[in-house]
PDB file of C-alpha atoms in Angstrom:
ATOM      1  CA  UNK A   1      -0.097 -11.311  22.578  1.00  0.00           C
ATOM      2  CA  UNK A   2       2.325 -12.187  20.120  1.00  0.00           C
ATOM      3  CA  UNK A   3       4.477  -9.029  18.215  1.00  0.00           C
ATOM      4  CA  UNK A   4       4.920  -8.865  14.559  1.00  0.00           C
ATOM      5  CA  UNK A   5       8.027  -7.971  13.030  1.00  0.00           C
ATOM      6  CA  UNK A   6       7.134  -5.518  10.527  1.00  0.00           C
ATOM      7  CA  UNK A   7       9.775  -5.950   6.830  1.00  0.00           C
ATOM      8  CA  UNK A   8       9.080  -2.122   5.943  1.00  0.00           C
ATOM      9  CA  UNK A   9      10.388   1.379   7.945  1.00  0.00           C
ATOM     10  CA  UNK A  10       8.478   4.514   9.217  1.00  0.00           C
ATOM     11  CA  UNK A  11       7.863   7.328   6.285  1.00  0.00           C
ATOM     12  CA  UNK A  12      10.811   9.643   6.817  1.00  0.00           C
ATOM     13  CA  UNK A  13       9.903  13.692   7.058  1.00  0.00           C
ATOM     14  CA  UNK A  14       8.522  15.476  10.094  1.00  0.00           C
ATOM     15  CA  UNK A  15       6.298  17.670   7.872  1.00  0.00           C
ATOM     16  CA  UNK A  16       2.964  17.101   7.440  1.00  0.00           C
ATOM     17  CA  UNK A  17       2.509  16.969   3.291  1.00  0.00           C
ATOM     18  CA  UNK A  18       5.442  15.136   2.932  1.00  0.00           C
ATOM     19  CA  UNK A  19       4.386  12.345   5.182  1.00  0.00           C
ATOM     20  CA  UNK A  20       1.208  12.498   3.654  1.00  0.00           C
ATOM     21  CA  UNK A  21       2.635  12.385   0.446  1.00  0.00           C
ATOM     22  CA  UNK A  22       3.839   8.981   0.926  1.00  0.00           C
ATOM     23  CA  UNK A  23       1.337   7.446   2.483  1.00  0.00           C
ATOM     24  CA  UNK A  24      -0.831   8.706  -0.082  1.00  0.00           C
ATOM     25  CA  UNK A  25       0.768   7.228  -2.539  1.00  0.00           C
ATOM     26  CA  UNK A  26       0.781   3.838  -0.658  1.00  0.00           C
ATOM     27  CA  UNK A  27      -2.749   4.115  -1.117  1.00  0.00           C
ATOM     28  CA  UNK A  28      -3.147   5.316  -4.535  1.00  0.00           C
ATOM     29  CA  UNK A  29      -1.428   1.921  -5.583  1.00  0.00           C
ATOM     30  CA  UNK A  30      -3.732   0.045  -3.261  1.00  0.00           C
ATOM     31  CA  UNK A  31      -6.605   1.707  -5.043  1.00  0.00           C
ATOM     32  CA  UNK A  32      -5.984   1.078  -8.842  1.00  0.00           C
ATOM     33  CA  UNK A  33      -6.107  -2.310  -7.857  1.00  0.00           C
ATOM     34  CA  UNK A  34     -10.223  -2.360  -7.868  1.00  0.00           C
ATOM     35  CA  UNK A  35     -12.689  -0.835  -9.352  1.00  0.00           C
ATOM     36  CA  UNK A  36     -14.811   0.057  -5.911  1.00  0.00           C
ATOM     37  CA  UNK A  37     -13.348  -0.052  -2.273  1.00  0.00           C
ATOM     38  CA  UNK A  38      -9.451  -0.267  -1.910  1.00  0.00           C
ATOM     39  CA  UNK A  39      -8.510  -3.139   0.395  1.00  0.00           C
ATOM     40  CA  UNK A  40      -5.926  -5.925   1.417  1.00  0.00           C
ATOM     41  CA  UNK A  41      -6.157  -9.146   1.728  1.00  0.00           C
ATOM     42  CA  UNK A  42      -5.149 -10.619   5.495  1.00  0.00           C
ATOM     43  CA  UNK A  43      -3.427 -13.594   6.581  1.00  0.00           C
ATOM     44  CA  UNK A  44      -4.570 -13.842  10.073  1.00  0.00           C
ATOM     45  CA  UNK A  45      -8.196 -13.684   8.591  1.00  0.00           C
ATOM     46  CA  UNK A  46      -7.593 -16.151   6.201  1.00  0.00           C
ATOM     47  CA  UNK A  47      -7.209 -13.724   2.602  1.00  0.00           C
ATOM     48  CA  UNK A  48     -10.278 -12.288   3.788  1.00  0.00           C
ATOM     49  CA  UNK A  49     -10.512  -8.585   2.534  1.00  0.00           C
ATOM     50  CA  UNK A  50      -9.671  -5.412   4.954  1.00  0.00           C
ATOM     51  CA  UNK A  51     -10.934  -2.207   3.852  1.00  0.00           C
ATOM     52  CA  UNK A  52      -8.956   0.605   4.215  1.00  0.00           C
ATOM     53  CA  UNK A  53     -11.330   3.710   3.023  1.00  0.00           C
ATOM     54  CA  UNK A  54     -12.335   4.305   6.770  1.00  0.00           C
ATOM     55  CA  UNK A  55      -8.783   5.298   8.157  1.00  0.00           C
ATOM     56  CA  UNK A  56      -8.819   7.835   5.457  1.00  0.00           C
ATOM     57  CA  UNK A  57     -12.079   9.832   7.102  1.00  0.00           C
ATOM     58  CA  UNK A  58     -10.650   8.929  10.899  1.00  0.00           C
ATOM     59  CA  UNK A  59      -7.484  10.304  10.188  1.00  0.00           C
ATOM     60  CA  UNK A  60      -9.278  13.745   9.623  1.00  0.00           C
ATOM     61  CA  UNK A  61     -10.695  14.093  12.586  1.00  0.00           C
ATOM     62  CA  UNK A  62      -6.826  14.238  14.485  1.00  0.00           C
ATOM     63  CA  UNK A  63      -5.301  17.268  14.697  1.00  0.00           C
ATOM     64  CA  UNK A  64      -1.988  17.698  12.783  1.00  0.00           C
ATOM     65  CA  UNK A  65       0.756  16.164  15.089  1.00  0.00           C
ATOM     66  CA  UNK A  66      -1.107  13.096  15.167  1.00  0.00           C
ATOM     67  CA  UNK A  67      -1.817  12.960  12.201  1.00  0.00           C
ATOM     68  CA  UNK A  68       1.876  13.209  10.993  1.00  0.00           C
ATOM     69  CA  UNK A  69       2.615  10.148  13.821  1.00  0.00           C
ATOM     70  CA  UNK A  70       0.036   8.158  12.601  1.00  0.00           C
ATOM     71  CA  UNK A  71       0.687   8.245   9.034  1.00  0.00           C
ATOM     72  CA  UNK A  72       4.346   7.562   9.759  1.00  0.00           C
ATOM     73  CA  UNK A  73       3.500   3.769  10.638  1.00  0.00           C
ATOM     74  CA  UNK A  74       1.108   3.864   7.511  1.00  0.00           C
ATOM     75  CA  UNK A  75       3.279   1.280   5.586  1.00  0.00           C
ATOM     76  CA  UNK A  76       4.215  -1.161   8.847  1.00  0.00           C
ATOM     77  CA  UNK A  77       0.704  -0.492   9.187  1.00  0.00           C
ATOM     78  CA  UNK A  78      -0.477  -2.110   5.549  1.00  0.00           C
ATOM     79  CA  UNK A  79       2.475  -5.158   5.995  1.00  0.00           C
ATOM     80  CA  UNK A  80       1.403  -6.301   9.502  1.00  0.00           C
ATOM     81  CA  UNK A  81      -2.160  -6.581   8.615  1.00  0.00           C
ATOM     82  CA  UNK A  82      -1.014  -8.486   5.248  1.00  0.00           C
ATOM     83  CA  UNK A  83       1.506 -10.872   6.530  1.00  0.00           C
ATOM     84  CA  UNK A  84       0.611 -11.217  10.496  1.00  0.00           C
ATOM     85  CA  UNK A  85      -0.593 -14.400  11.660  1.00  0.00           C
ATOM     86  CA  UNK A  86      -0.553 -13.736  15.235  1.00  0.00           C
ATOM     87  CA  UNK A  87      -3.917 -13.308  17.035  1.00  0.00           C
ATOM     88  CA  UNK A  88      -4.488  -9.747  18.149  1.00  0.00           C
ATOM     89  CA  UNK A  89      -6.734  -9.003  21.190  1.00  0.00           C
ATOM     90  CA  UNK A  90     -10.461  -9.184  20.526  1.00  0.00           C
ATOM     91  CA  UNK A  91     -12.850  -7.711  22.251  1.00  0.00           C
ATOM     92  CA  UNK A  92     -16.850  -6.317  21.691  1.00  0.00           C
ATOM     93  CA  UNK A  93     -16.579  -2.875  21.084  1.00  0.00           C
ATOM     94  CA  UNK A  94     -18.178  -0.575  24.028  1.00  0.00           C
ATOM     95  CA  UNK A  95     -19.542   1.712  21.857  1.00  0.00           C
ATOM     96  CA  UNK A  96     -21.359  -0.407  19.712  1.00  0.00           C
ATOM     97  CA  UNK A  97     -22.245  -3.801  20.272  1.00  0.00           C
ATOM     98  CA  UNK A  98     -22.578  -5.101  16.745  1.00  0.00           C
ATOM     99  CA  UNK A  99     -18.671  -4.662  15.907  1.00  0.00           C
ATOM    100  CA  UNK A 100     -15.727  -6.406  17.218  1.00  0.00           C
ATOM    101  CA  UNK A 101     -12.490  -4.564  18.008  1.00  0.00           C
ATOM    102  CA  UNK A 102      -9.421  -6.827  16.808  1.00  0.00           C
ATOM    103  CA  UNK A 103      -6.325  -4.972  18.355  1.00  0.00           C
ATOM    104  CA  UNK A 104      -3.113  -6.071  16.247  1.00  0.00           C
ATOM    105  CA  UNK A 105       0.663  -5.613  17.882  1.00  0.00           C
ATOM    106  CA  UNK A 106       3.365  -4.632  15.157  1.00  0.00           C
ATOM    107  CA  UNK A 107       7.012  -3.632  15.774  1.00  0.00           C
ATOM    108  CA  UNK A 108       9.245  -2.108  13.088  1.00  0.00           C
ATOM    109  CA  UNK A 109      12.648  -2.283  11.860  1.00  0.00           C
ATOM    110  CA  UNK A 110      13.826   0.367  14.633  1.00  0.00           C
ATOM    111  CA  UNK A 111      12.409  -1.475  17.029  1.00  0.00           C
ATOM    112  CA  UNK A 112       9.386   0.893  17.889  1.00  0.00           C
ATOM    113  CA  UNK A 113       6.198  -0.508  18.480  1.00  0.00           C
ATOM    114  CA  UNK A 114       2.736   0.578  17.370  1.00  0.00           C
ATOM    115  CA  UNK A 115      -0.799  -1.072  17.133  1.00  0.00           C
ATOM    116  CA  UNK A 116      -3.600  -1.324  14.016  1.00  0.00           C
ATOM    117  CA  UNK A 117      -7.089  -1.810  15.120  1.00  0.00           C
ATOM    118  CA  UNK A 118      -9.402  -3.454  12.726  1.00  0.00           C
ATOM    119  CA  UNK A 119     -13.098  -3.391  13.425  1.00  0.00           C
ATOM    120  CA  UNK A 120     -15.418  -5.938  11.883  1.00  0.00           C
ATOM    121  CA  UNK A 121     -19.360  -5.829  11.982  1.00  0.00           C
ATOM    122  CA  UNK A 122     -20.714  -9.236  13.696  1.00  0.00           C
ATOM    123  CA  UNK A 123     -23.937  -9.460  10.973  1.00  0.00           C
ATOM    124  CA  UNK A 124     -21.839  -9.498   7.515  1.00  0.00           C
ATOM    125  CA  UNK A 125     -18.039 -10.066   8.988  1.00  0.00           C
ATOM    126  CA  UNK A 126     -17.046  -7.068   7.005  1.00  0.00           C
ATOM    127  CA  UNK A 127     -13.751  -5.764   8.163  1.00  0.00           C
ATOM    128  CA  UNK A 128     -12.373  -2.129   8.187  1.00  0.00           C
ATOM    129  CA  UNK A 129      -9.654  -0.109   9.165  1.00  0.00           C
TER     130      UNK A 129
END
């Protein structure tokens, strides 16, 4: 599997609502874009759309130092799955048969790497992450 170079660097701050300030705001831009679900569009997946509402309700469900980690790579995050072309690693998810896991490798500016999973449902090809 092939490693994308990510352009942008993790959020600074070690603090929870600062972190999450940023990101927020990421997505608050994302957002006023459309009228109904905030997405991207993908290169790999030919400008198809990703949805991003669903990372919003997983990250919830961490507790609060992974929450801060995860929402560190939040813009890498957004700029891999907008600008990779490499193909991740695909595989049938074991939890539910009707999605497919697409596992995507991203590196960023300080060399550290971190993954982005997109799921997509086999019936529509809808893609979330």
């Amino acid at each position: 599997m092939k490693i994308y170079v990510t352009k942008k660097k993790k959020l600074p701050g070690t603090d929870y609502r600062e972190v999450h300030a940023h990101a927020r705001k990421l997505y608050r831009e994302i957002e006023r874009k459309t009228k109904r679900r905030p997405y991207i569009r993908s290169a790999y997946f030919h400008k198809e759309k990703i949805f991003l509402d669903y990372f919003w309700s997983h990250i919830w469900q961490k507790n609060w130092r992974d929450r801060v980690r995860r929402l560190k790579y939040y813009p890498c995050a957004l700029d891999l799955l907008m600008h990779s072309r490499f193909e991740p690693s695909t595989k049938e998810n074991p939890n539910r048969r009707s999605e497919l896991l697409h596992r995507f490798a991203g590196m960023t500016t300080d060399r550290e790497l971190f993954f982005v999973q997109v799921s997509e449902r086999k019936e529509t090809g809808e893609k979330v992450w």
